RNA sequence: CGGGGCGUAGCGCAGCUCGGUAGCGCGCCUGCUUCGGGAGCAGGAGGUCGUGGGUUCAAAUCCCGCCGCCCCGACCA
């Protein structure tokens, strides 16, 4: 046994999750409590996520900017709900250069406040709107309990902040981003998500409305994978961000904020990986193809290495992220295990027999191994990568649907949430009392009030808890 | 902060009950033989036993304090 084993999912999902991260060398615990080190394999996934998302933001007219890490404490206190939500979890700098600061500086838990302070300077006219900014940054939230990628004290994310002339424009923006997040989750991460609005009790501190994408993990718990907030005029009023309209009046801007974080990496792991280690969707795999040469004698090694080099160059030329594993003194089987653990989607084995037959063996991380002719190999591999991407999405979608129940009433909701979990659709009267009662009884929360596309054909008539008239359909689940 | 587990070599652990010169597996280094699913043999390097105090001729082991980590809950992206 070369390395320690991975705890099976059905034995202990949390242990499995940590084992996969360690085996794939995605991250490691750091000397700082609650903070992780993102290792090259994990950071490579994040970089690909960044690049995919960044492209979408720019295509839709957003620009990147950067604001300070440190925020005057008084800024955070200007918006009542915001301070209430974030004050308990901030890290505060009280000293600098050996002296106590006149005003403490908060390490940003999110950047609304400092950004609106600047928006106030930059926005005078309706001609300055919309202002569409995004920043890639780190933030700090002093959480009580942390988990690698899912909740760390410091985490990496992007936060978009936009200002608009009208409520409608801000609403359109909020939903545009929600749609981008969904597209990214589904097309890049192969992770199906529900979209919808949050209830008041789950919405962002300071927002008028919060929308989210929610995914179902393999342990049937939900993961909030991204949020998009309509902030109304709350922050504009707190920071006095006004503009002059075309007709000459003054008005506060309407604004939005939205973000996804390194938590997405955790979602990716828990959506696709198996008991052998990470399974990475090809679009986000830092290494999409690994070439493992096989040989006995020296002269075989030479010819196999040269064949591997040609295949590598061929695939690279087609834009495939490929690596040759030329390490000597390591048997092929050992390499297979290592690359499987790291989630590389495709492995190409090249030995003397393959060279003689003008082929390679193509093994998929998701199962199956077949010969593939050298002629047209790049196209074959490209096709296989696309199939794997598709297959992962379909499998995840099927898993979610198998764990989804619609039209649940009290008994089924309780049984499901206290049992195997999953997404439970049911009627909701809209009262916070019912929401809380369900949470107390099952630890489940309303993940979203689903968008039309996800709503049930038969609209629930009664609240799943109290039985009174339902105002809206809700989706419950236990969540990370 | 409450409950549970744990700190001994890079990693995973044994040793602790009953005190007496620190051990195993993996990994690492060197060499030879191997190589189509986790290689074998030989030699070798590597440890203030989390930390501070106490008991003792003698502490990884017994006693007291502290620190840290993981898991489950409350808080949350």
Tab-separated table of C-alpha atoms (C1' of nucleotides) in Angstrom, chain A residues 2 14 18 33 143-145 151-152 155 224 263 295-296 331 337 340 347 351 353-354, chain B residues 1 11-12 26-27 34-39 68-77:
chain	number	residue	atom	x	y	z
A	2	UNK	CA	1.661	3.139	-1.203
A	14	UNK	CA	-16.964	14.006	6.104
A	18	UNK	CA	-11.197	15.316	3.733
A	33	UNK	CA	-6.717	28.144	12.769
A	143	UNK	CA	-16.699	31.464	11.541
A	144	UNK	CA	-16.985	29.184	14.534
A	145	UNK	CA	-16.422	26.015	12.641
A	151	UNK	CA	-16.134	27.349	5.059
A	152	UNK	CA	-12.720	28.742	5.891
A	155	UNK	CA	-11.549	32.527	1.446
A	224	UNK	CA	-25.527	27.194	-1.618
A	263	UNK	CA	-16.564	26.953	-1.887
A	295	UNK	CA	8.300	-0.321	-21.040
A	296	UNK	CA	10.665	-3.086	-19.942
A	331	UNK	CA	5.428	0.993	-11.964
A	337	UNK	CA	-3.620	5.124	-8.710
A	340	UNK	CA	-6.976	8.592	-10.402
A	347	UNK	CA	-5.252	8.440	-18.993
A	351	UNK	CA	3.545	0.590	-24.472
A	353	UNK	CA	2.381	-3.275	-28.139
A	354	UNK	CA	0.510	-0.023	-28.729
B	1	C	C1'	-19.094	27.797	23.592
B	11	C	C1'	2.342	10.438	6.846
B	12	G	C1'	-0.535	6.548	9.497
B	26	C	C1'	4.326	3.581	4.403
B	27	G	C1'	7.201	7.411	2.427
B	34	U	C1'	11.944	-4.970	-11.865
B	35	C	C1'	8.006	-2.264	-14.917
B	36	G	C1'	0.533	-3.690	-19.444
B	37	G	C1'	-3.226	-2.055	-12.237
B	38	G	C1'	-0.248	0.048	-5.805
B	39	A	C1'	7.503	-3.937	-7.233
B	68	G	C1'	-3.477	22.806	19.278
B	69	C	C1'	-6.097	19.680	15.660
B	70	C	C1'	-10.306	16.702	13.707
B	71	C	C1'	-15.602	15.240	14.001
B	72	C	C1'	-20.847	16.381	15.755
B	73	G	C1'	-24.026	20.830	17.285
B	74	A	C1'	-25.183	26.417	17.793
B	75	C	C1'	-23.293	30.772	13.657
B	76	C	C1'	-22.505	31.116	8.330
B	77	A	C1'	-20.727	31.668	1.596
